[in-house]
Short mmCIF file of C-alpha atoms and ligand atoms in Angstrom, two decimals:
data_model
loop_
_atom_site.label_atom_id
_atom_site.label_comp_id
_atom_site.label_asym_id
_atom_site.label_seq_id
_atom_site.Cartn_x
_atom_site.Cartn_y
_atom_site.Cartn_z
CA MET A 775 91.31 88.39 126.00
CA GLY A 776 88.34 87.48 128.13
CA LEU A 777 85.02 88.17 126.47
CA ASN A 778 84.10 90.91 128.96
CA GLU A 779 87.19 92.92 128.19
CA LEU A 780 86.64 93.09 124.44
CA VAL A 781 87.29 96.46 122.92
CA TYR A 782 85.62 97.56 119.75
CA TRP A 783 86.80 99.74 116.93
CA LYS A 784 84.62 102.77 116.34
CA PRO A 785 84.43 104.15 112.80
CA PRO A 786 85.58 107.78 112.84
CA LYS A 787 82.96 110.43 112.04
CA ASP A 788 85.38 112.55 110.06
CA VAL A 789 87.62 110.30 108.01
CA ALA A 790 89.83 113.14 106.80
CA ARG A 791 91.04 113.48 110.37
CA LEU A 792 92.63 110.06 110.11
CA LYS A 793 95.30 111.62 107.93
CA VAL A 794 98.52 112.02 109.87
CA ALA A 795 101.17 114.25 108.31
CA GLU A 796 104.29 112.36 107.30
CA PRO A 797 107.02 112.74 109.96
CA PHE A 798 109.71 113.01 107.26
CA LYS A 799 110.42 114.94 104.09
CA ILE A 800 111.46 113.68 100.67
CA LYS A 801 115.13 113.82 99.71
CA SER A 802 115.29 111.50 96.74
CA ILE A 803 112.50 110.49 94.35
CA GLU A 804 111.88 107.61 92.00
CA PRO A 805 109.78 108.50 88.93
CA ILE A 806 106.77 106.32 88.10
CA ARG A 807 104.57 106.51 85.02
CA GLN A 808 101.00 105.73 84.12
CA THR A 809 100.20 103.60 81.08
CA THR A 810 97.07 103.27 78.94
CA ARG A 811 94.37 100.70 79.42
CA ALA A 812 95.07 99.15 75.98
CA TYR A 813 98.74 98.79 76.90
CA ARG A 814 97.88 97.16 80.24
CA ARG A 815 95.54 94.74 78.52
CA ARG A 816 98.48 93.50 76.44
CA ILE A 817 100.71 93.38 79.52
CA LEU A 818 98.19 91.17 81.31
CA GLN A 819 98.04 88.79 78.36
CA ARG A 820 101.81 88.60 78.20
CA ALA A 821 102.03 88.06 81.96
CA ARG A 822 99.60 85.15 81.61
CA TYR A 823 97.28 86.88 84.02
CA ASN A 824 99.67 86.70 86.92
CA LEU A 825 100.72 90.10 88.31
CA PHE A 826 103.93 88.59 89.68
CA ASN A 827 105.03 88.36 86.03
CA VAL A 828 104.56 92.09 85.36
CA SER A 829 107.62 94.33 85.27
CA SER A 830 107.52 97.16 87.78
CA ARG A 831 108.08 99.47 84.80
CA ASP A 832 104.47 98.78 83.88
CA ILE A 833 103.05 99.39 87.35
CA PHE A 834 101.83 102.83 88.39
CA LEU A 835 101.30 102.26 92.12
CA ASP A 836 102.57 99.04 93.63
CA PHE A 837 100.61 97.63 96.56
CA LEU A 838 101.64 94.03 95.88
CA THR A 839 103.43 93.81 99.20
CA ASP A 840 104.80 95.82 102.09
CA SER A 841 107.74 93.42 102.20
CA GLY A 842 111.11 94.89 101.32
CA THR A 843 109.42 97.76 99.47
CA GLY A 844 109.82 100.50 102.08
CA ALA A 845 112.01 103.58 101.89
CA MET A 846 115.10 103.69 104.07
CA SER A 847 116.03 106.75 106.10
CA GLN A 848 119.18 108.85 105.75
CA SER A 849 120.48 107.16 108.91
CA GLN A 850 120.02 103.75 107.33
CA TRP A 851 121.81 104.82 104.15
CA ALA A 852 124.61 106.17 106.32
CA ALA A 853 124.73 102.86 108.21
CA LEU A 854 125.11 101.01 104.88
CA GLN A 855 128.30 102.95 104.26
CA GLN A 856 129.65 101.77 107.58
CA GLY A 857 128.70 98.13 107.05
CA ASP A 858 131.46 95.77 108.15
CA GLU A 859 131.86 93.06 105.53
CA SER A 860 134.06 90.74 107.59
CA TYR A 861 133.13 87.10 107.08
CA ALA A 862 133.26 86.39 110.81
CA GLY A 863 132.81 88.70 113.78
CA SER A 864 131.33 91.58 111.80
CA VAL A 865 130.85 94.71 113.87
CA SER A 866 127.58 95.25 112.00
CA PHE A 867 126.41 91.93 113.41
CA ASP A 868 127.21 93.15 116.93
CA LEU A 869 125.06 96.19 116.24
CA LEU A 870 122.14 94.06 115.11
CA ARG A 871 122.50 91.55 117.95
CA ASP A 872 122.60 94.32 120.56
CA THR A 873 119.54 96.00 119.04
CA VAL A 874 117.56 92.75 119.03
CA ARG A 875 118.67 92.03 122.60
CA ASP A 876 117.48 95.45 123.65
CA LEU A 877 114.15 95.52 121.79
CA PHE A 878 113.20 91.84 121.85
CA GLY A 879 114.94 90.60 125.00
CA PHE A 880 116.56 87.59 123.35
CA LYS A 881 120.25 86.90 123.93
CA HIS A 882 121.04 84.79 120.88
CA VAL A 883 120.51 86.28 117.44
CA LEU A 884 121.15 84.61 114.09
CA PRO A 885 120.71 86.65 110.93
CA SER A 886 118.93 85.05 107.99
CA HIS A 887 118.52 86.40 104.51
CA GLN A 888 114.77 86.86 104.93
CA GLY A 889 111.81 85.55 106.92
CA ARG A 890 111.43 82.23 105.18
CA SER A 891 115.05 81.22 105.67
CA ALA A 892 114.52 81.77 109.41
CA GLU A 893 111.45 79.55 109.04
CA LEU A 894 113.58 76.90 107.33
CA VAL A 895 116.04 76.94 110.23
CA LEU A 896 113.23 76.83 112.80
CA MET A 897 111.29 74.00 111.17
CA SER A 898 114.42 71.99 110.33
CA HIS A 899 115.18 71.87 114.04
CA PHE A 900 111.71 71.30 115.45
CA ILE A 901 110.01 69.04 112.91
CA SER A 902 112.12 65.95 113.48
CA LYS A 903 109.66 63.46 112.00
CA LYS A 904 106.63 63.30 109.74
CA GLY A 905 103.21 64.06 111.14
CA LEU A 906 104.21 66.50 113.89
CA VAL A 907 101.69 69.31 114.23
CA VAL A 908 102.46 73.04 114.41
CA PRO A 909 99.53 75.07 115.77
CA GLY A 910 99.16 78.82 115.46
CA ASN A 911 96.65 81.61 114.89
CA LEU A 912 97.00 81.68 111.10
CA HIS A 913 100.37 80.78 109.61
CA PHE A 914 101.63 82.93 106.76
CA ASP A 915 101.85 80.89 103.54
CA THR A 916 105.65 80.49 103.64
CA THR A 917 105.47 79.36 107.27
CA GLY A 918 102.82 76.82 106.35
CA ALA A 919 104.86 75.69 103.36
CA HIS A 920 107.95 75.19 105.54
CA ILE A 921 105.95 73.17 108.06
CA GLU A 922 104.66 70.92 105.29
CA PHE A 923 108.05 70.80 103.54
CA GLN A 924 109.51 69.16 106.67
CA GLY A 925 106.61 66.70 106.80
CA GLY A 926 104.71 68.58 109.49
CA VAL A 927 101.01 69.40 109.67
CA ILE A 928 99.44 72.85 109.95
CA LYS A 929 96.80 73.39 112.63
CA GLU A 930 95.23 76.81 113.04
CA PHE A 931 93.10 78.33 115.77
CA PRO A 932 92.12 81.78 114.52
CA ASP A 933 89.67 83.81 116.54
CA ARG A 934 86.24 82.97 115.12
CA ARG A 935 85.51 86.66 114.61
CA ILE A 936 88.39 87.04 112.18
CA ALA A 937 86.29 86.06 109.17
CA ASP A 938 83.34 88.20 110.28
CA LEU A 939 83.73 91.52 108.53
CA ASP A 940 80.83 93.02 110.46
CA ASP A 941 82.46 92.34 113.81
CA PHE A 942 84.49 95.36 114.90
CA SER A 943 86.24 93.72 117.83
CA LEU A 944 89.89 94.59 118.10
CA PHE A 945 92.59 91.92 118.44
CA LYS A 946 90.97 89.49 116.05
CA GLY A 947 94.49 88.13 115.49
CA ASP A 948 94.23 86.33 118.84
CA ILE A 949 94.38 82.56 119.05
CA ASP A 950 91.00 81.09 119.96
CA LEU A 951 91.89 79.79 123.44
CA LYS A 952 88.65 77.85 123.79
CA ARG A 953 89.72 75.51 121.02
CA PHE A 954 93.49 75.81 121.43
CA ALA A 955 93.69 74.83 125.13
CA PRO A 956 91.82 71.49 124.85
CA TYR A 957 93.69 70.66 121.64
CA MET A 958 97.02 71.18 123.39
CA GLU A 959 95.83 69.08 126.33
CA LYS A 960 95.00 66.17 124.06
CA ASN A 961 97.77 66.38 121.46
CA HIS A 962 100.81 67.89 123.18
CA ARG A 963 102.93 64.82 122.47
CA LYS A 964 102.89 65.44 118.75
CA ILE A 965 103.42 69.21 118.93
CA PRO A 966 107.06 70.34 118.68
CA LEU A 967 106.29 74.08 118.79
CA VAL A 968 103.58 76.72 118.47
CA VAL A 969 103.95 79.72 116.14
CA LEU A 970 101.97 82.88 116.82
CA THR A 971 102.00 85.50 114.06
CA ALA A 972 101.68 89.14 115.13
CA THR A 973 100.11 90.95 113.40
CA CYS A 974 98.22 88.17 111.67
CA ASN A 975 98.87 88.78 107.98
CA SER A 976 96.69 85.94 106.66
CA GLY A 977 93.85 87.23 108.84
CA GLY A 978 93.72 90.78 107.55
CA GLY A 979 96.69 92.17 109.47
CA GLN A 980 94.76 91.98 112.75
CA PRO A 981 96.78 92.39 115.94
CA VAL A 982 97.29 89.91 118.76
CA SER A 983 96.61 91.18 122.29
CA LEU A 984 99.09 90.95 125.12
CA ALA A 985 96.47 89.11 127.16
CA ASN A 986 96.30 86.49 124.44
CA VAL A 987 100.04 85.92 124.04
CA ALA A 988 100.28 85.64 127.83
CA ALA A 989 97.56 82.98 127.88
CA VAL A 990 99.04 81.10 124.91
CA GLY A 991 102.49 81.21 126.56
CA LYS A 992 101.07 79.80 129.77
CA ILE A 993 99.41 76.89 127.97
CA CYS A 994 102.62 76.18 126.03
CA ARG A 995 104.73 76.20 129.22
CA LYS A 996 102.29 73.86 130.95
CA HIS A 997 102.97 71.27 128.24
CA ARG A 998 106.65 72.22 127.84
CA ILE A 999 106.11 73.22 124.23
CA PRO A 1000 108.11 76.17 122.91
CA LEU A 1001 106.28 79.22 121.61
CA PHE A 1002 107.83 81.23 118.76
CA ILE A 1003 106.53 84.57 117.54
CA ASP A 1004 106.53 85.36 113.84
CA SER A 1005 107.58 88.96 114.38
CA ALA A 1006 107.43 90.35 110.84
CA ARG A 1007 105.05 93.10 112.01
CA ILE A 1008 105.49 92.87 115.77
CA ILE A 1009 106.21 96.59 116.16
CA GLU A 1010 102.96 97.54 114.42
CA ASN A 1011 101.31 94.98 116.70
CA ALA A 1012 102.80 96.75 119.73
CA TYR A 1013 101.32 100.03 118.51
CA PHE A 1014 97.84 98.45 118.44
CA ILE A 1015 98.35 97.21 121.99
CA LYS A 1016 99.39 100.68 123.11
CA THR A 1017 96.42 102.26 121.37
CA TYR A 1018 93.67 99.82 122.27
CA GLU A 1019 94.53 97.32 124.98
CA PRO A 1020 93.43 98.41 128.46
CA GLY A 1021 96.40 99.28 130.68
CA TYR A 1022 98.99 99.88 127.95
CA SER A 1023 98.44 103.42 126.75
CA ARG A 1024 101.23 104.84 128.92
CA LYS A 1025 103.77 102.12 128.18
CA SER A 1026 106.46 102.62 125.58
CA ILE A 1027 106.58 100.53 122.41
CA ARG A 1028 109.83 98.97 123.63
CA THR A 1029 108.28 97.99 126.97
CA ILE A 1030 105.29 96.45 125.19
CA LEU A 1031 107.55 94.57 122.77
CA ARG A 1032 109.61 93.19 125.63
CA GLU A 1033 106.53 92.16 127.57
CA PHE A 1034 104.96 90.52 124.51
CA LEU A 1035 108.07 88.52 123.70
CA SER A 1036 108.72 87.59 127.33
CA HIS A 1037 105.91 85.04 126.94
CA ALA A 1038 107.73 83.31 124.09
CA ASP A 1039 110.82 81.13 123.73
CA GLY A 1040 111.99 82.88 120.62
CA ALA A 1041 111.15 84.87 117.54
CA ILE A 1042 111.64 84.71 113.82
CA MET A 1043 111.50 87.90 111.84
CA SER A 1044 111.31 88.99 108.26
CA ALA A 1045 113.02 92.37 108.69
CA LYS A 1046 111.62 93.38 105.29
CA LYS A 1047 108.53 94.58 107.13
CA ASP A 1048 109.02 96.23 110.53
CA GLY A 1049 112.80 96.15 110.15
CA LEU A 1050 112.33 98.89 107.52
CA VAL A 1051 114.84 97.31 105.14
CA ASN A 1052 114.72 95.86 101.65
CA ILE A 1053 116.17 92.49 102.63
CA GLY A 1054 116.97 90.56 105.79
CA GLY A 1055 115.66 88.67 108.77
CA PHE A 1056 116.73 86.82 111.87
CA ILE A 1057 115.93 84.19 114.44
CA ALA A 1058 116.36 84.89 118.14
CA THR A 1059 116.05 82.93 121.38
CA ASN A 1060 117.36 82.64 124.93
CA ASN A 1061 117.41 78.84 124.82
CA GLU A 1062 120.95 77.39 124.54
CA GLU A 1063 119.90 74.08 123.02
CA TYR A 1064 117.78 75.66 120.29
CA TYR A 1065 120.54 78.16 119.59
CA GLU A 1066 123.09 75.38 119.17
CA ASN A 1067 120.89 73.67 116.58
CA PHE A 1068 119.81 76.86 114.85
CA ARG A 1069 123.50 77.70 114.43
CA ARG A 1070 124.11 74.42 112.63
CA TYR A 1071 121.26 75.02 110.22
CA THR A 1072 122.19 78.66 109.67
CA ILE A 1073 125.69 77.64 108.61
CA LEU A 1074 124.23 74.99 106.34
CA PHE A 1075 121.62 77.19 104.65
CA ASP A 1076 122.64 80.81 105.02
CA GLY A 1077 126.36 81.06 105.75
CA PHE A 1078 128.34 81.95 108.83
CA ILE A 1079 126.41 82.85 111.98
CA THR A 1080 127.40 86.51 111.99
CA TYR A 1081 126.02 87.25 108.55
CA GLY A 1082 123.34 84.67 107.72
CA GLY A 1083 123.12 85.26 103.98
CA LEU A 1084 123.31 89.05 104.25
CA ALA A 1085 125.94 91.65 103.55
CA GLY A 1086 127.36 93.36 106.64
CA ARG A 1087 125.74 96.61 105.51
CA ASP A 1088 122.32 94.93 105.50
CA LEU A 1089 122.79 93.95 109.14
CA ALA A 1090 123.62 97.55 110.00
CA ALA A 1091 120.55 98.86 108.15
CA ILE A 1092 118.27 96.42 110.02
CA ALA A 1093 119.68 97.54 113.36
CA VAL A 1094 118.89 101.17 112.57
CA GLY A 1095 115.53 100.32 110.95
CA LEU A 1096 114.26 98.35 113.94
CA ARG A 1097 114.80 101.34 116.21
CA GLU A 1098 113.20 103.76 113.77
CA ALA A 1099 110.16 101.50 113.53
CA THR A 1100 109.56 101.90 117.27
CA ASP A 1101 109.28 105.69 116.95
CA LEU A 1102 105.76 106.76 117.91
CA ASP A 1103 105.44 109.51 115.31
CA TYR A 1104 106.40 107.03 112.62
CA LEU A 1105 103.95 104.42 113.90
CA ARG A 1106 101.08 106.90 114.15
CA TYR A 1107 101.68 107.93 110.54
CA ARG A 1108 102.16 104.34 109.41
CA ILE A 1109 99.03 102.86 110.95
CA SER A 1110 96.92 105.86 109.91
CA GLN A 1111 97.51 105.15 106.21
CA ALA A 1112 95.81 101.76 106.32
CA ALA A 1113 93.07 103.16 108.55
CA TYR A 1114 92.38 106.02 106.13
CA LEU A 1115 92.28 103.78 103.06
CA ALA A 1116 90.10 101.12 104.69
CA THR A 1117 87.68 103.56 106.27
CA ARG A 1118 87.14 105.61 103.14
CA LEU A 1119 86.48 102.52 101.04
CA TRP A 1120 84.10 101.17 103.66
CA GLN A 1121 82.21 104.44 103.89
CA ALA A 1122 81.77 104.33 100.11
CA GLY A 1123 80.18 100.88 100.36
CA VAL A 1124 83.14 98.58 99.65
CA ARG A 1125 83.27 95.60 101.98
CA VAL A 1126 86.71 95.58 103.60
CA VAL A 1127 88.27 93.84 106.56
CA LEU A 1128 87.65 95.90 109.68
CA PRO A 1129 88.97 97.08 112.04
CA PRO A 1130 91.73 98.31 109.72
CA GLY A 1131 94.89 96.21 110.07
CA GLY A 1132 98.38 97.63 110.32
CA HIS A 1133 99.99 97.13 106.95
CA ALA A 1134 97.28 96.56 104.40
CA VAL A 1135 93.67 96.95 103.37
CA TYR A 1136 91.77 93.84 102.39
CA ILE A 1137 88.73 94.01 100.10
CA ASP A 1138 86.15 91.23 100.21
CA ALA A 1139 86.30 89.99 96.62
CA ARG A 1140 83.29 87.68 96.94
CA ALA A 1141 81.16 90.68 97.89
CA PHE A 1142 82.78 92.89 95.21
CA CYS A 1143 82.18 90.28 92.48
CA PRO A 1144 79.07 88.35 93.62
CA HIS A 1145 78.67 86.95 90.10
CA LEU A 1146 81.97 85.00 90.33
CA PRO A 1147 81.96 81.50 91.89
CA VAL A 1148 84.82 80.71 94.30
CA GLY A 1149 86.23 78.25 91.72
CA GLN A 1150 86.96 81.22 89.44
CA TYR A 1151 89.17 82.84 92.10
CA PRO A 1152 87.34 86.12 92.63
CA GLY A 1153 90.22 87.64 94.63
CA HIS A 1154 92.70 87.04 91.83
CA ALA A 1155 90.18 88.16 89.20
CA LEU A 1156 89.70 91.42 91.09
CA THR A 1157 93.45 92.13 91.26
CA LEU A 1158 93.62 91.76 87.46
CA ALA A 1159 90.64 94.06 86.96
CA LEU A 1160 92.12 96.70 89.26
CA TYR A 1161 95.40 96.60 87.36
CA LEU A 1162 93.60 96.92 84.03
CA GLU A 1163 91.54 99.81 85.37
CA SER A 1164 94.30 101.81 86.99
CA GLY A 1165 97.81 100.33 86.79
CA ILE A 1166 97.64 99.52 90.50
CA ARG A 1167 99.16 96.21 91.56
CA SER A 1168 97.66 94.33 94.49
CA CYS A 1169 97.54 90.65 95.39
CA GLU A 1170 95.09 87.93 96.26
CA ILE A 1171 94.90 86.51 99.75
CA GLY A 1172 92.39 83.73 99.40
CA THR A 1173 91.67 80.43 97.71
CA LEU A 1174 94.53 80.79 95.22
CA LEU A 1175 97.10 81.58 97.92
CA ARG A 1176 95.85 78.90 100.32
CA GLY A 1177 96.41 76.23 97.68
CA ARG A 1178 95.26 72.64 97.88
CA ASP A 1179 94.83 70.46 100.93
CA PRO A 1180 97.67 67.90 100.67
CA GLN A 1181 95.35 65.16 101.94
CA THR A 1182 92.32 65.71 99.70
CA GLY A 1183 93.94 67.58 96.80
CA GLU A 1184 91.01 70.01 96.88
CA ASP A 1185 91.25 73.81 96.92
CA ARG A 1186 91.02 75.23 100.44
CA THR A 1187 87.90 77.31 99.86
CA LYS A 1188 87.13 77.73 103.56
CA GLY A 1189 87.97 81.30 104.52
CA LEU A 1190 87.74 84.57 102.67
CA ASP A 1191 88.71 85.64 99.17
CA LEU A 1192 90.43 88.98 99.56
CA LEU A 1193 92.25 91.53 97.46
CA ARG A 1194 95.10 92.91 99.53
CA LEU A 1195 96.51 96.39 99.10
CA ALA A 1196 99.69 96.21 101.15
CA ILE A 1197 101.12 99.64 101.87
CA PRO A 1198 104.89 100.03 101.52
CA ARG A 1199 106.44 101.91 104.43
CA ARG A 1200 107.28 105.61 103.95
CA VAL A 1201 106.66 105.38 100.20
CA TYR A 1202 103.24 106.67 99.09
CA SER A 1203 101.44 109.93 99.86
CA TYR A 1204 97.80 110.47 100.72
CA ASN A 1205 97.22 111.76 97.17
CA GLN A 1206 98.33 108.39 95.90
CA LEU A 1207 96.02 106.66 98.36
CA ASP A 1208 93.18 108.85 97.06
CA TYR A 1209 94.02 107.70 93.54
CA VAL A 1210 93.61 104.09 94.74
CA ILE A 1211 90.25 104.91 96.31
CA ASP A 1212 88.98 106.57 93.11
CA ALA A 1213 90.10 103.61 91.00
CA ILE A 1214 88.37 101.08 93.22
CA LEU A 1215 85.14 103.05 93.34
CA LYS A 1216 85.15 103.37 89.56
CA LEU A 1217 85.73 99.64 89.25
CA LYS A 1218 82.87 98.99 91.65
CA LYS A 1219 80.40 100.64 89.26
CA ASN A 1220 81.35 98.09 86.57
CA ALA A 1221 82.05 95.17 88.88
CA HIS A 1222 79.61 92.91 86.99
CA THR A 1223 81.98 92.99 83.99
CA ILE A 1224 84.93 91.54 85.95
CA ARG A 1225 85.84 88.14 84.50
CA GLY A 1226 86.84 85.07 86.49
CA VAL A 1227 90.03 83.09 85.86
CA LYS A 1228 91.05 79.48 85.35
CA PHE A 1229 94.43 77.79 85.51
CA VAL A 1230 96.37 77.24 82.32
CA ARG A 1231 99.33 75.92 84.31
CA GLU A 1232 99.17 75.35 88.04
CA ALA A 1233 102.44 75.43 89.99
CA PRO A 1234 102.70 72.62 92.54
CA PHE A 1235 104.10 74.76 95.39
CA LEU A 1236 103.18 78.29 96.58
CA ARG A 1237 101.17 78.36 93.39
CA HIS A 1238 100.18 82.04 93.37
CA PHE A 1239 103.73 83.09 92.49
CA THR A 1240 104.23 81.24 89.24
CA SER A 1241 100.93 79.77 87.97
CA GLU A 1242 99.50 80.88 84.64
CA PHE A 1243 95.89 81.76 84.01
CA ALA A 1244 93.32 82.58 81.36
CA LEU A 1245 90.23 84.77 81.65
CA ILE A 1246 86.89 82.98 81.57
N1 LIG B 1846 105.77 85.82 108.09
C1 LIG B 1846 104.86 86.75 107.75
C2 LIG B 1846 103.80 87.13 108.72
C3 LIG B 1846 104.92 87.35 106.48
O1 LIG B 1846 104.01 88.25 106.15
C4 LIG B 1846 105.97 86.98 105.61
C5 LIG B 1846 106.07 87.57 104.28
C6 LIG B 1846 106.89 86.01 106.02
C7 LIG B 1846 106.77 85.46 107.28
C8 LIG B 1846 108.02 85.57 105.14
O2 LIG B 1846 108.99 86.52 105.08
O3 LIG B 1846 109.09 87.20 102.67
O4 LIG B 1846 110.94 87.72 104.23
O5 LIG B 1846 110.57 85.41 103.49
N2 LIG B 1846 105.18 88.26 103.76
C9 LIG B 1846 105.23 88.96 102.50
C10 LIG B 1846 103.88 89.52 102.19
C11 LIG B 1846 105.81 88.19 101.38
O6 LIG B 1846 103.69 90.03 101.07
O7 LIG B 1846 102.99 89.51 103.04
P1 LIG B 1846 109.95 86.72 103.78
#
């Protein structure tokens, strides 16, 4: 957006009014149990201080991710029963394809078993030789890993305000056009595609404005470079546009989605987020040549083109989930949970990413643990302390996740060290969010006792998943 049109988030005076009553009732429950601190201390030791190694049996509230952890609706469960398991020409595929055509405006749809397999297909096609550069706002870690896996190079142009927690501008997920445009001018020959991630997960779940995607699309077209949208949370992004971007308040979510994606040549999606399912994804485009090649890779990696590594019933559940995710009552409830959690923590003096993003709340771990140097991974250390304190699982989005620069071998310490509380969709109540707030505020009082971590074994690839640590 142009600087003059910036809109700012205003903290609400009465935070309790952020609570939006759930537009559903509970039909089936899954028991969870709290453990003791002594028990969790042993669990942490056994898990070698990596929360990915902890059994969900030993987690009270799980905010590790919003990916594949949501609750499906009765309509989705009914759709599962009607899933068509034919190897080729599944009717459930037709349902998914028609839904994506309608909501996204792309003719060709290829299922994939989750977001990263769509990324594999995309990058296998576009990164045809070493050294090609893939720009974006901020790539999610799996996207970045797939770019590098094919020999490509990551180049990111996040809005400068994204790392400024005191800047309440909305749409901090935008690409910084001032840097992006001249870069494209100079380097377009070595750029096979641009990937824009909406909302921008690695940047605090901040949305991308329609004005920005339009401008990015125009620059890409000028240089004949395809633009793909990482659409994992595109429906939540559309809700932000409707709520905050001038001129969109009366437009429907579907209209906004269609307009947003009309500036792109295609989309990849992890349906485990805004698809409201536990597994699945897809890749979609109108371009015949890309489709031809994507088909080849889909068959190679994920199976026949009408199932893409999924059961027919999964395809049916995604089709229903995508439509449910565009429901305004659902979106209002969904986005209000993150807003409530972030605003209450902030009002109690915890530094969090603001404005609140769509799917998660991000706590500034360097500010929470000022005694910990970046080399002791304060974000990761804070996730361990929160688990020990309360049985709550969260994850680090920071130096540990970013990994090492392949050129220098050094940790990528530029950027923030955050603890992310990702909120599963349609799963936790406001009472459970209040429990999280109480736990964090209690931890804050004893923050000086939080211990840093060091590697005992560092995994070479996407290291946060499988590395082992010790407390310092
Ligand atoms: N793109 C974005 C923006 C994501 O957030 C994710 C996953 C992916 C792609 C990959 O999708 O997991 O289905 O292969 N994000 C999860 C998270 C893992 O916790 O944020 P996937």
